[in-house]
Amino acid sequence: MKRYLAAVLMVASLAGCASTSEPNDETRGWTVEKIYGEAKDELNSGNYTRAIKLYETLQARYPYGRYAQQALMDQAYTHYKDQEPELALAAANRFIRLYPAHPNLDYMYYLKGLVYYNDDSTTLAKWAGQDMSERDPRAAHEAFNAFRELTVRFPQSPYSADATEKMQQLVAALGGHQMHVARYYMKRGAWLAAANRAQDVVKEYSNTGHNEEALAIMVVAYDKLGMKDLSADASRVLKLNYPNSQWLQQPWQVKEVAWWKFW
């Protein structure tokens, strides 16, 4: 009798374990169309976590066909909307690797560019009034490369015009970043580093509106280094291109800002 009761209890225990190890899956028996439709509805409603789960379920259950491809695209976009840039990039890169001939491949390059483009658009940066040129330039470089890939490979893409516009903004931001660094080196008395940064602005970012100040910094930096010929050359170019420049009347100087004006 005792053996019989023990066997019954063991069977009941195993049954309980089986029931708890297989939680109820509401999507069981759903068609691929229904899963995708539900995921799309969740995405449009802003329920990103739920949408991601459904997209992953769809790809695991139906790994082939147009729904799986579209689910991966939507998954990348959902991660982007959910402010998960690393996951968005991982999904986009996976799509590009798996479906290199897909007709919507241009969109994935565009999405990659958007992820990098908005990578530093944090609440703190907006609150502090930080512009793109003051941010880490790595994301700007990556965004530029993604947009350039799009415009070169898919010049007729509907996303090409916006990508081109954003590339121009990124170039301006990168030029501005070089100027921020040049000013910082001038403030620190790192004359050679400042001159090199300013020279990069003139050579690589000549259409970003920073040439005048860059030349003025080169005049002062080279003079501090005792490189009188280079300083004179920079002054000559500054006078030739900007005859009314304020820095022809007085040398470039670091602008000291009171600490309370930061806020």
PDB file of N, CA and C in Angstrom, residues 36 51 69 81 92 128 136 148 159 162 181 196 225 236 244:
ATOM      1  N   TYR A  36       1.963  37.991 -36.781  1.00  0.00           N
ATOM      2  CA  TYR A  36       2.519  39.234 -37.323  1.00  0.00           C
ATOM      3  C   TYR A  36       1.550  40.395 -37.113  1.00  0.00           C
ATOM      4  N   ALA A  51       5.670  43.618 -28.506  1.00  0.00           N
ATOM      5  CA  ALA A  51       5.888  43.484 -29.944  1.00  0.00           C
ATOM      6  C   ALA A  51       7.150  42.670 -30.230  1.00  0.00           C
ATOM      7  N   GLN A  69      11.161  37.625 -42.692  1.00  0.00           N
ATOM      8  CA  GLN A  69      12.007  38.740 -43.105  1.00  0.00           C
ATOM      9  C   GLN A  69      11.439  40.067 -42.618  1.00  0.00           C
ATOM     10  N   LYS A  81      12.813  52.356 -31.726  1.00  0.00           N
ATOM     11  CA  LYS A  81      11.781  53.158 -31.062  1.00  0.00           C
ATOM     12  C   LYS A  81      11.843  53.005 -29.543  1.00  0.00           C
ATOM     13  N   ALA A  92      19.459  44.967 -37.400  1.00  0.00           N
ATOM     14  CA  ALA A  92      19.666  45.508 -38.748  1.00  0.00           C
ATOM     15  C   ALA A  92      20.836  44.811 -39.441  1.00  0.00           C
ATOM     16  N   ALA A 128      20.760  70.267 -21.508  1.00  0.00           N
ATOM     17  CA  ALA A 128      21.912  71.141 -21.362  1.00  0.00           C
ATOM     18  C   ALA A 128      22.163  71.979 -22.608  1.00  0.00           C
ATOM     19  N   ASP A 136      30.447  62.963 -28.814  1.00  0.00           N
ATOM     20  CA  ASP A 136      31.454  62.011 -29.259  1.00  0.00           C
ATOM     21  C   ASP A 136      31.307  61.794 -30.763  1.00  0.00           C
ATOM     22  N   ARG A 148      26.056  57.084 -46.274  1.00  0.00           N
ATOM     23  CA  ARG A 148      26.806  57.081 -47.535  1.00  0.00           C
ATOM     24  C   ARG A 148      26.624  55.754 -48.265  1.00  0.00           C
ATOM     25  N   TYR A 159      14.721  57.067 -49.424  1.00  0.00           N
ATOM     26  CA  TYR A 159      15.402  57.557 -48.225  1.00  0.00           C
ATOM     27  C   TYR A 159      16.692  58.307 -48.551  1.00  0.00           C
ATOM     28  N   ASP A 162      16.850  62.309 -47.729  1.00  0.00           N
ATOM     29  CA  ASP A 162      16.996  62.626 -46.304  1.00  0.00           C
ATOM     30  C   ASP A 162      18.370  62.201 -45.800  1.00  0.00           C
ATOM     31  N   VAL A 181      37.648  70.972 -30.088  1.00  0.00           N
ATOM     32  CA  VAL A 181      38.890  70.373 -29.596  1.00  0.00           C
ATOM     33  C   VAL A 181      40.053  71.364 -29.755  1.00  0.00           C
ATOM     34  N   ASN A 196      47.239  71.601 -35.247  1.00  0.00           N
ATOM     35  CA  ASN A 196      46.906  70.442 -36.082  1.00  0.00           C
ATOM     36  C   ASN A 196      45.391  70.299 -36.248  1.00  0.00           C
ATOM     37  N   LEU A 225      54.585  78.607 -30.919  1.00  0.00           N
ATOM     38  CA  LEU A 225      55.572  77.550 -31.148  1.00  0.00           C
ATOM     39  C   LEU A 225      56.877  78.074 -31.740  1.00  0.00           C
ATOM     40  N   ARG A 236      48.349  85.501 -43.664  1.00  0.00           N
ATOM     41  CA  ARG A 236      48.153  85.964 -45.046  1.00  0.00           C
ATOM     42  C   ARG A 236      46.873  85.372 -45.646  1.00  0.00           C
ATOM     43  N   ASN A 244      37.824  91.422 -43.422  1.00  0.00           N
ATOM     44  CA  ASN A 244      37.173  92.144 -42.326  1.00  0.00           C
ATOM     45  C   ASN A 244      37.150  91.335 -41.031  1.00  0.00           C
TER      46      ASN A 244
END
